[in-house]
Structures are given as C-alpha cells and as structure tokens.
C-alpha cells in the first residue's frame, strides 16, 4: 500500500482465492478412469450373477429332464424251452408225475417237501386234483400191480391227508367207489383187485375206517363169483386181523353171511 492509501494493482490475491486451483487435464482423465473402472466392475459382477443363475437353471432342467427310475419286475422262475408253450395245468401235471414216479419209503420226506413248494406256485385245489389223477392213472390198470408200488403210492396219499385233511383224499375215495360199482357189473381185467388193494392199504394207514372194508365184503358176497372170491381172500389175508380188532362183531356177521352164501351155492350145484 502506498503512502497515499491506494491499493497496488499488482498485490497478491487473498487466501481464499489461493485455495481455488484449477484441475489439470491429466487429473481429469484419472478421475474419469476411476469412474469407468467402477462401472466395469459393476458390470462384471452382474455378469457373474447371471452366469450363476443360468447354471442353476440348467441344473434344474437337467434334473427335471433326467429319466425317472423304472420299476423292474421281480425275477421269475426259469421255464425250460420245451415247457414254455404248454398249458400251466400241463406243466403242473408233469411236475406232479415226476414226484409221484420217484416216491418210495426212503425219500417220502423229500417228495413231500417238493410237493409243498408246488403248492406255493399253483392253487391248492389244482395241485390236489393233479396228485389224485396221477396216482389213479398209475395204479388203476387192468393188470395186477405190484404190492410195493401200491403201498408207496398210498403212503404218499396218507401223508398228504395228514398234512391237508380229509378233503384231500375224498375225491380219490369217491372215484374208487364209482369204479368199484362199475367193476361189479362189467369187469376190466384185474382192475377190481387193484381198487380193493388201494382201499386196504388206506385202511392199514388209518385213512379210512373198517366200515368201508365191511361194505366192500358184503358187496362181493352178493355176487360171489370166482373173481370175487379171489378178492375176498386177498382182503382177509392182508387186513383180516386188523378188521377183527377194530370190529369183531361185524366180522362175525360177515362170517355168518359167508356161511349162508356157501350153503346156497352148494344147493345150486346139486340142483
């Protein structure tokens, strides 16, 4: 300041004006670069988020498009090629025939176990029918069957009756009764002998009672032919002592009836 109190035009600016400094072009470029970097980082973050979302959606689509588990059927028993076109009843009869043909006193337990397994695959009624039919076809022939063969088959029937009940043997007894009635009017070889032999073995194995045996004896005494006498002798030789123990009074009645028939036959011869 001059002595006259006037201000010098070339005097320096005040402090506030000193602080206001203009930015250089380089500083402006740096600040713009920082802003651009922040924007690019935001864009990259959004891209990552979109990528993660796309991956998650792809995983969901793959899980939805993946095939569901298919329930496979349970494995079934293997059937031989030559049995595949057969009727189920024919296969059942073939199985039963194989077991019946192998039956003996030594392997009866094994045969019974095998037959029990057959009951698990087929209806009980059909298995019962197949066993009865197979035994009847094997034994009811026109020639005398071996006693051992009849005994082994009747042993199988007796064991099955003990395991299942009297309903198992009932069809067999009905069939034997019908065949016996037919044989009394029309004979077919030695089939009558085989029928009576089967019934006698069933009686010895406690499957039927002695009343059935006495009924058969009375039927045979009515006709009293030579063939009937042969069957009567077989009955008395095989189970005579057993029927005497079971019902001695009925046996006495049979003896009296036999004596009357014998006297009547003698009179017919003399006439």
Short mmCIF file of C-alpha atoms in Angstrom, two decimals:
data_model
loop_
_atom_site.label_atom_id
_atom_site.label_comp_id
_atom_site.label_asym_id
_atom_site.label_seq_id
_atom_site.Cartn_x
_atom_site.Cartn_y
_atom_site.Cartn_z
CA UNK A 1 0.00 0.00 0.00
CA UNK A 2 1.36 3.44 -0.91
CA UNK A 3 1.58 6.31 1.29
CA UNK A 4 -1.49 7.90 -0.30
CA UNK A 5 -3.55 4.88 0.84
CA UNK A 6 -4.21 3.49 -2.62
CA UNK A 7 -4.01 -0.18 -3.30
CA UNK A 8 -1.37 -1.58 -5.58
CA UNK A 9 -2.84 -3.39 -8.51
CA UNK A 10 -0.02 -5.93 -8.53
CA UNK A 11 -0.60 -7.00 -4.90
CA UNK A 12 -1.05 -10.76 -4.30
CA UNK A 13 -4.59 -12.46 -4.09
CA UNK A 14 -6.24 -13.26 -0.78
CA UNK A 15 -6.05 -16.83 0.88
CA UNK A 16 -9.46 -17.93 -0.36
CA UNK A 17 -8.53 -17.17 -3.88
CA UNK A 18 -5.24 -19.08 -3.42
CA UNK A 19 -7.08 -22.28 -2.47
CA UNK A 20 -9.19 -22.32 -5.65
CA UNK A 21 -6.83 -24.12 -8.06
CA UNK A 22 -7.93 -25.30 -11.44
CA UNK A 23 -7.59 -29.11 -12.27
CA UNK A 24 -5.21 -30.11 -14.97
CA UNK A 25 -6.31 -32.31 -17.95
CA UNK A 26 -4.33 -35.31 -16.61
CA UNK A 27 -6.19 -35.16 -13.29
CA UNK A 28 -9.50 -35.12 -15.17
CA UNK A 29 -8.51 -38.23 -17.15
CA UNK A 30 -7.57 -40.09 -13.95
CA UNK A 31 -10.88 -39.32 -12.28
CA UNK A 32 -12.84 -40.38 -15.37
CA UNK A 33 -10.83 -43.62 -15.47
CA UNK A 34 -11.74 -44.39 -11.87
CA UNK A 35 -15.41 -43.94 -12.63
CA UNK A 36 -15.15 -46.15 -15.67
CA UNK A 37 -13.38 -48.88 -13.61
CA UNK A 38 -16.14 -48.84 -11.03
CA UNK A 39 -18.78 -49.16 -13.75
CA UNK A 40 -16.91 -52.04 -15.39
CA UNK A 41 -16.63 -53.87 -12.03
CA UNK A 42 -20.36 -53.47 -11.53
CA UNK A 43 -20.98 -54.88 -14.99
CA UNK A 44 -18.67 -57.83 -14.35
CA UNK A 45 -20.45 -58.58 -11.04
CA UNK A 46 -23.82 -58.55 -12.75
CA UNK A 47 -22.46 -60.88 -15.47
CA UNK A 48 -21.21 -63.34 -12.81
CA UNK A 49 -24.57 -63.29 -11.10
CA UNK A 50 -26.31 -64.01 -14.39
CA UNK A 51 -23.91 -66.86 -15.11
CA UNK A 52 -24.61 -68.45 -11.71
CA UNK A 53 -28.34 -68.10 -12.26
CA UNK A 54 -28.06 -69.70 -15.71
CA UNK A 55 -26.04 -72.61 -14.30
CA UNK A 56 -28.62 -73.18 -11.56
CA UNK A 57 -31.46 -73.14 -14.09
CA UNK A 58 -29.56 -75.61 -16.30
CA UNK A 59 -29.08 -77.95 -13.34
CA UNK A 60 -32.80 -77.78 -12.59
CA UNK A 61 -33.65 -78.53 -16.22
CA UNK A 62 -31.25 -81.49 -16.25
CA UNK A 63 -32.71 -82.87 -13.03
CA UNK A 64 -36.23 -82.49 -14.42
CA UNK A 65 -35.31 -83.95 -17.78
CA UNK A 66 -33.41 -86.91 -16.26
CA UNK A 67 -35.35 -90.20 -16.75
CA UNK A 68 -37.20 -91.49 -13.70
CA UNK A 69 -36.33 -94.85 -12.23
CA UNK A 70 -38.19 -97.73 -13.90
CA UNK A 71 -39.56 -100.41 -11.59
CA UNK A 72 -38.18 -103.68 -12.91
CA UNK A 73 -40.37 -106.75 -12.34
CA UNK A 74 -39.26 -109.35 -9.84
CA UNK A 75 -37.36 -112.28 -11.37
CA UNK A 76 -39.50 -115.31 -12.10
CA UNK A 77 -38.63 -118.98 -12.11
CA UNK A 78 -36.85 -120.21 -15.23
CA UNK A 79 -39.05 -122.28 -17.53
CA UNK A 80 -37.42 -124.80 -19.84
CA UNK A 81 -37.83 -124.04 -23.55
CA UNK A 82 -39.90 -127.16 -24.25
CA UNK A 83 -42.32 -126.19 -21.46
CA UNK A 84 -42.91 -122.55 -22.40
CA UNK A 85 -45.76 -123.19 -24.86
CA UNK A 86 -47.55 -125.71 -22.65
CA UNK A 87 -50.67 -125.01 -20.67
CA UNK A 88 -49.99 -124.25 -16.96
CA UNK A 89 -52.07 -127.28 -15.97
CA UNK A 90 -49.96 -129.48 -18.23
CA UNK A 91 -46.79 -128.18 -16.57
CA UNK A 92 -48.31 -128.84 -13.13
CA UNK A 93 -49.28 -132.40 -14.04
CA UNK A 94 -45.82 -133.02 -15.43
CA UNK A 95 -44.21 -131.86 -12.18
CA UNK A 96 -46.54 -133.98 -10.04
CA UNK A 97 -45.99 -137.02 -12.26
CA UNK A 98 -42.25 -136.70 -11.79
CA UNK A 99 -42.59 -136.59 -7.99
CA UNK A 100 -45.10 -139.45 -7.85
CA UNK A 101 -42.94 -141.69 -10.05
CA UNK A 102 -39.97 -141.17 -7.72
CA UNK A 103 -41.83 -141.78 -4.45
CA UNK A 104 -40.54 -144.52 -2.15
CA UNK A 105 -40.35 -145.22 1.56
CA UNK A 106 -36.80 -143.87 1.69
CA UNK A 107 -37.43 -140.48 0.07
CA UNK A 108 -41.02 -139.80 1.14
CA UNK A 109 -39.95 -136.77 3.22
CA UNK A 110 -38.12 -135.22 0.29
CA UNK A 111 -41.08 -135.77 -2.02
CA UNK A 112 -43.45 -134.16 0.49
CA UNK A 113 -41.16 -131.12 0.74
CA UNK A 114 -41.06 -130.76 -3.04
CA UNK A 115 -44.83 -131.04 -3.30
CA UNK A 116 -45.24 -128.35 -0.63
CA UNK A 117 -43.23 -125.99 -2.86
CA UNK A 118 -45.61 -126.71 -5.74
CA UNK A 119 -48.50 -125.50 -3.57
CA UNK A 120 -46.82 -122.07 -3.45
CA UNK A 121 -46.97 -121.68 -7.24
CA UNK A 122 -50.38 -123.21 -8.05
CA UNK A 123 -53.86 -123.20 -6.47
CA UNK A 124 -54.28 -125.84 -3.79
CA UNK A 125 -57.30 -127.44 -5.44
CA UNK A 126 -55.49 -127.92 -8.75
CA UNK A 127 -52.48 -129.50 -7.04
CA UNK A 128 -54.72 -131.89 -5.08
CA UNK A 129 -56.52 -132.88 -8.25
CA UNK A 130 -53.26 -133.43 -10.12
CA UNK A 131 -51.91 -135.73 -7.38
CA UNK A 132 -55.12 -137.81 -7.23
CA UNK A 133 -55.29 -138.16 -11.01
CA UNK A 134 -51.63 -139.13 -11.30
CA UNK A 135 -51.92 -141.80 -8.60
CA UNK A 136 -55.12 -143.20 -10.11
CA UNK A 137 -53.56 -143.42 -13.57
CA UNK A 138 -50.52 -145.22 -12.18
CA UNK A 139 -52.42 -147.80 -10.12
CA UNK A 140 -55.82 -148.36 -11.72
CA UNK A 141 -54.67 -150.59 -14.55
CA UNK A 142 -56.05 -153.83 -15.97
CA UNK A 143 -53.21 -155.99 -14.66
CA UNK A 144 -52.19 -156.81 -11.12
CA UNK A 145 -49.93 -154.05 -9.85
CA UNK A 146 -47.01 -154.82 -7.52
CA UNK A 147 -47.93 -154.58 -3.85
CA UNK A 148 -44.88 -152.45 -3.09
CA UNK A 149 -45.84 -149.89 -5.73
CA UNK A 150 -49.34 -149.63 -4.32
CA UNK A 151 -48.02 -149.34 -0.76
CA UNK A 152 -45.64 -146.48 -1.65
CA UNK A 153 -48.30 -144.51 -3.50
CA UNK A 154 -50.84 -144.98 -0.72
CA UNK A 155 -48.20 -143.86 1.76
CA UNK A 156 -47.94 -140.58 -0.16
CA UNK A 157 -51.73 -140.21 -0.09
CA UNK A 158 -51.81 -140.91 3.65
CA UNK A 159 -49.11 -138.32 4.38
CA UNK A 160 -50.83 -135.69 2.25
CA UNK A 161 -54.12 -136.43 4.01
CA UNK A 162 -52.44 -136.00 7.39
CA UNK A 163 -50.97 -132.64 6.31
CA UNK A 164 -54.00 -131.22 4.50
CA UNK A 165 -57.03 -133.02 5.89
CA UNK A 166 -59.74 -135.47 4.79
CA UNK A 167 -60.80 -133.15 1.95
CA UNK A 168 -57.65 -134.21 0.12
CA UNK A 169 -58.50 -137.92 -0.06
CA UNK A 170 -62.26 -137.52 -0.53
CA UNK A 171 -62.10 -137.22 -4.37
CA UNK A 172 -59.98 -140.37 -4.53
CA UNK A 173 -62.43 -142.35 -2.39
CA UNK A 174 -65.37 -141.17 -4.47
CA UNK A 175 -63.57 -142.21 -7.66
CA UNK A 176 -62.71 -145.62 -6.20
CA UNK A 177 -66.33 -146.16 -5.11
CA UNK A 178 -67.62 -145.34 -8.60
CA UNK A 179 -65.08 -147.62 -10.24
CA UNK A 180 -65.90 -150.42 -7.81
CA UNK A 181 -69.60 -150.18 -8.66
CA UNK A 182 -68.84 -150.34 -12.38
CA UNK A 183 -66.48 -153.27 -11.94
CA UNK A 184 -69.19 -155.28 -10.20
CA UNK A 185 -71.29 -155.15 -13.38
CA UNK A 186 -68.57 -155.08 -16.04
CA UNK A 187 -65.08 -156.38 -15.30
CA UNK A 188 -61.96 -154.86 -16.81
CA UNK A 189 -59.18 -157.36 -16.18
CA UNK A 190 -57.75 -157.11 -12.68
CA UNK A 191 -58.83 -153.55 -12.04
CA UNK A 192 -61.16 -154.65 -9.24
CA UNK A 193 -58.22 -156.25 -7.44
CA UNK A 194 -56.25 -153.04 -7.70
CA UNK A 195 -59.14 -150.95 -6.38
CA UNK A 196 -59.57 -153.16 -3.35
CA UNK A 197 -55.81 -153.25 -2.79
CA UNK A 198 -55.66 -149.45 -2.69
CA UNK A 199 -58.51 -149.30 -0.18
CA UNK A 200 -56.90 -151.95 2.00
CA UNK A 201 -53.64 -150.02 2.16
CA UNK A 202 -55.53 -146.83 3.01
CA UNK A 203 -57.22 -148.73 5.83
CA UNK A 204 -53.89 -150.07 7.10
CA UNK A 205 -52.57 -146.49 7.14
CA UNK A 206 -55.64 -145.31 9.13
CA UNK A 207 -57.01 -143.16 6.34
CA UNK A 208 -60.37 -144.97 6.10
CA UNK A 209 -62.34 -146.93 8.69
CA UNK A 210 -63.16 -150.62 8.78
CA UNK A 211 -66.79 -149.87 7.87
CA UNK A 212 -65.75 -149.28 4.26
CA UNK A 213 -63.97 -152.64 4.21
CA UNK A 214 -67.05 -154.45 5.55
CA UNK A 215 -69.25 -152.76 2.94
CA UNK A 216 -66.95 -154.00 0.19
CA UNK A 217 -67.05 -157.53 1.61
CA UNK A 218 -70.85 -157.53 1.64
CA UNK A 219 -70.96 -156.35 -1.97
CA UNK A 220 -68.57 -159.11 -3.02
CA UNK A 221 -70.57 -161.77 -1.13
CA UNK A 222 -73.74 -160.89 -3.04
CA UNK A 223 -72.29 -161.86 -6.41
CA UNK A 224 -69.78 -164.38 -5.04
CA UNK A 225 -68.11 -165.27 -8.32
CA UNK A 226 -64.68 -166.76 -8.68
CA UNK A 227 -63.17 -163.32 -9.19
CA UNK A 228 -65.00 -162.05 -6.09
CA UNK A 229 -63.68 -164.95 -4.05
CA UNK A 230 -60.15 -164.07 -5.11
CA UNK A 231 -60.62 -160.50 -3.88
CA UNK A 232 -62.17 -161.71 -0.60
CA UNK A 233 -59.21 -163.96 0.08
CA UNK A 234 -56.88 -161.02 -0.53
CA UNK A 235 -58.79 -158.88 1.98
CA UNK A 236 -58.73 -161.49 4.73
CA UNK A 237 -55.06 -162.28 4.19
CA UNK A 238 -53.87 -158.67 4.15
CA UNK A 239 -56.02 -156.94 6.80
CA UNK A 240 -58.14 -159.73 8.35
CA UNK A 241 -56.53 -159.40 11.78
CA UNK A 242 -56.88 -155.61 11.75
CA UNK A 243 -60.61 -155.60 10.98
CA UNK A 244 -61.11 -158.25 13.65
CA UNK A 245 -59.51 -155.97 16.25
CA UNK A 246 -61.46 -152.93 15.13
CA UNK A 247 -64.91 -154.52 14.98
CA UNK A 248 -65.08 -158.23 15.95
CA UNK A 249 -68.89 -158.27 15.95
CA UNK A 250 -69.08 -157.03 12.39
CA UNK A 251 -66.60 -159.71 11.35
CA UNK A 252 -68.78 -162.40 12.98
CA UNK A 253 -71.73 -161.14 10.97
CA UNK A 254 -69.63 -161.37 7.83
CA UNK A 255 -68.70 -164.97 8.68
CA UNK A 256 -72.39 -165.92 9.16
CA UNK A 257 -73.23 -164.27 5.85
CA UNK A 258 -70.40 -166.14 4.19
CA UNK A 259 -71.69 -169.48 5.51
CA UNK A 260 -75.17 -168.76 4.19
CA UNK A 261 -73.79 -167.88 0.76
CA UNK A 262 -71.71 -171.05 0.76
CA UNK A 263 -74.74 -173.25 1.59
CA UNK A 264 -76.78 -171.54 -1.09
CA UNK A 265 -74.08 -172.13 -3.67
CA UNK A 266 -73.94 -175.85 -2.74
CA UNK A 267 -77.67 -176.23 -3.24
CA UNK A 268 -77.44 -174.59 -6.65
CA UNK A 269 -74.70 -177.01 -7.68
CA UNK A 270 -76.73 -180.05 -6.64
CA UNK A 271 -79.80 -178.76 -8.47
#
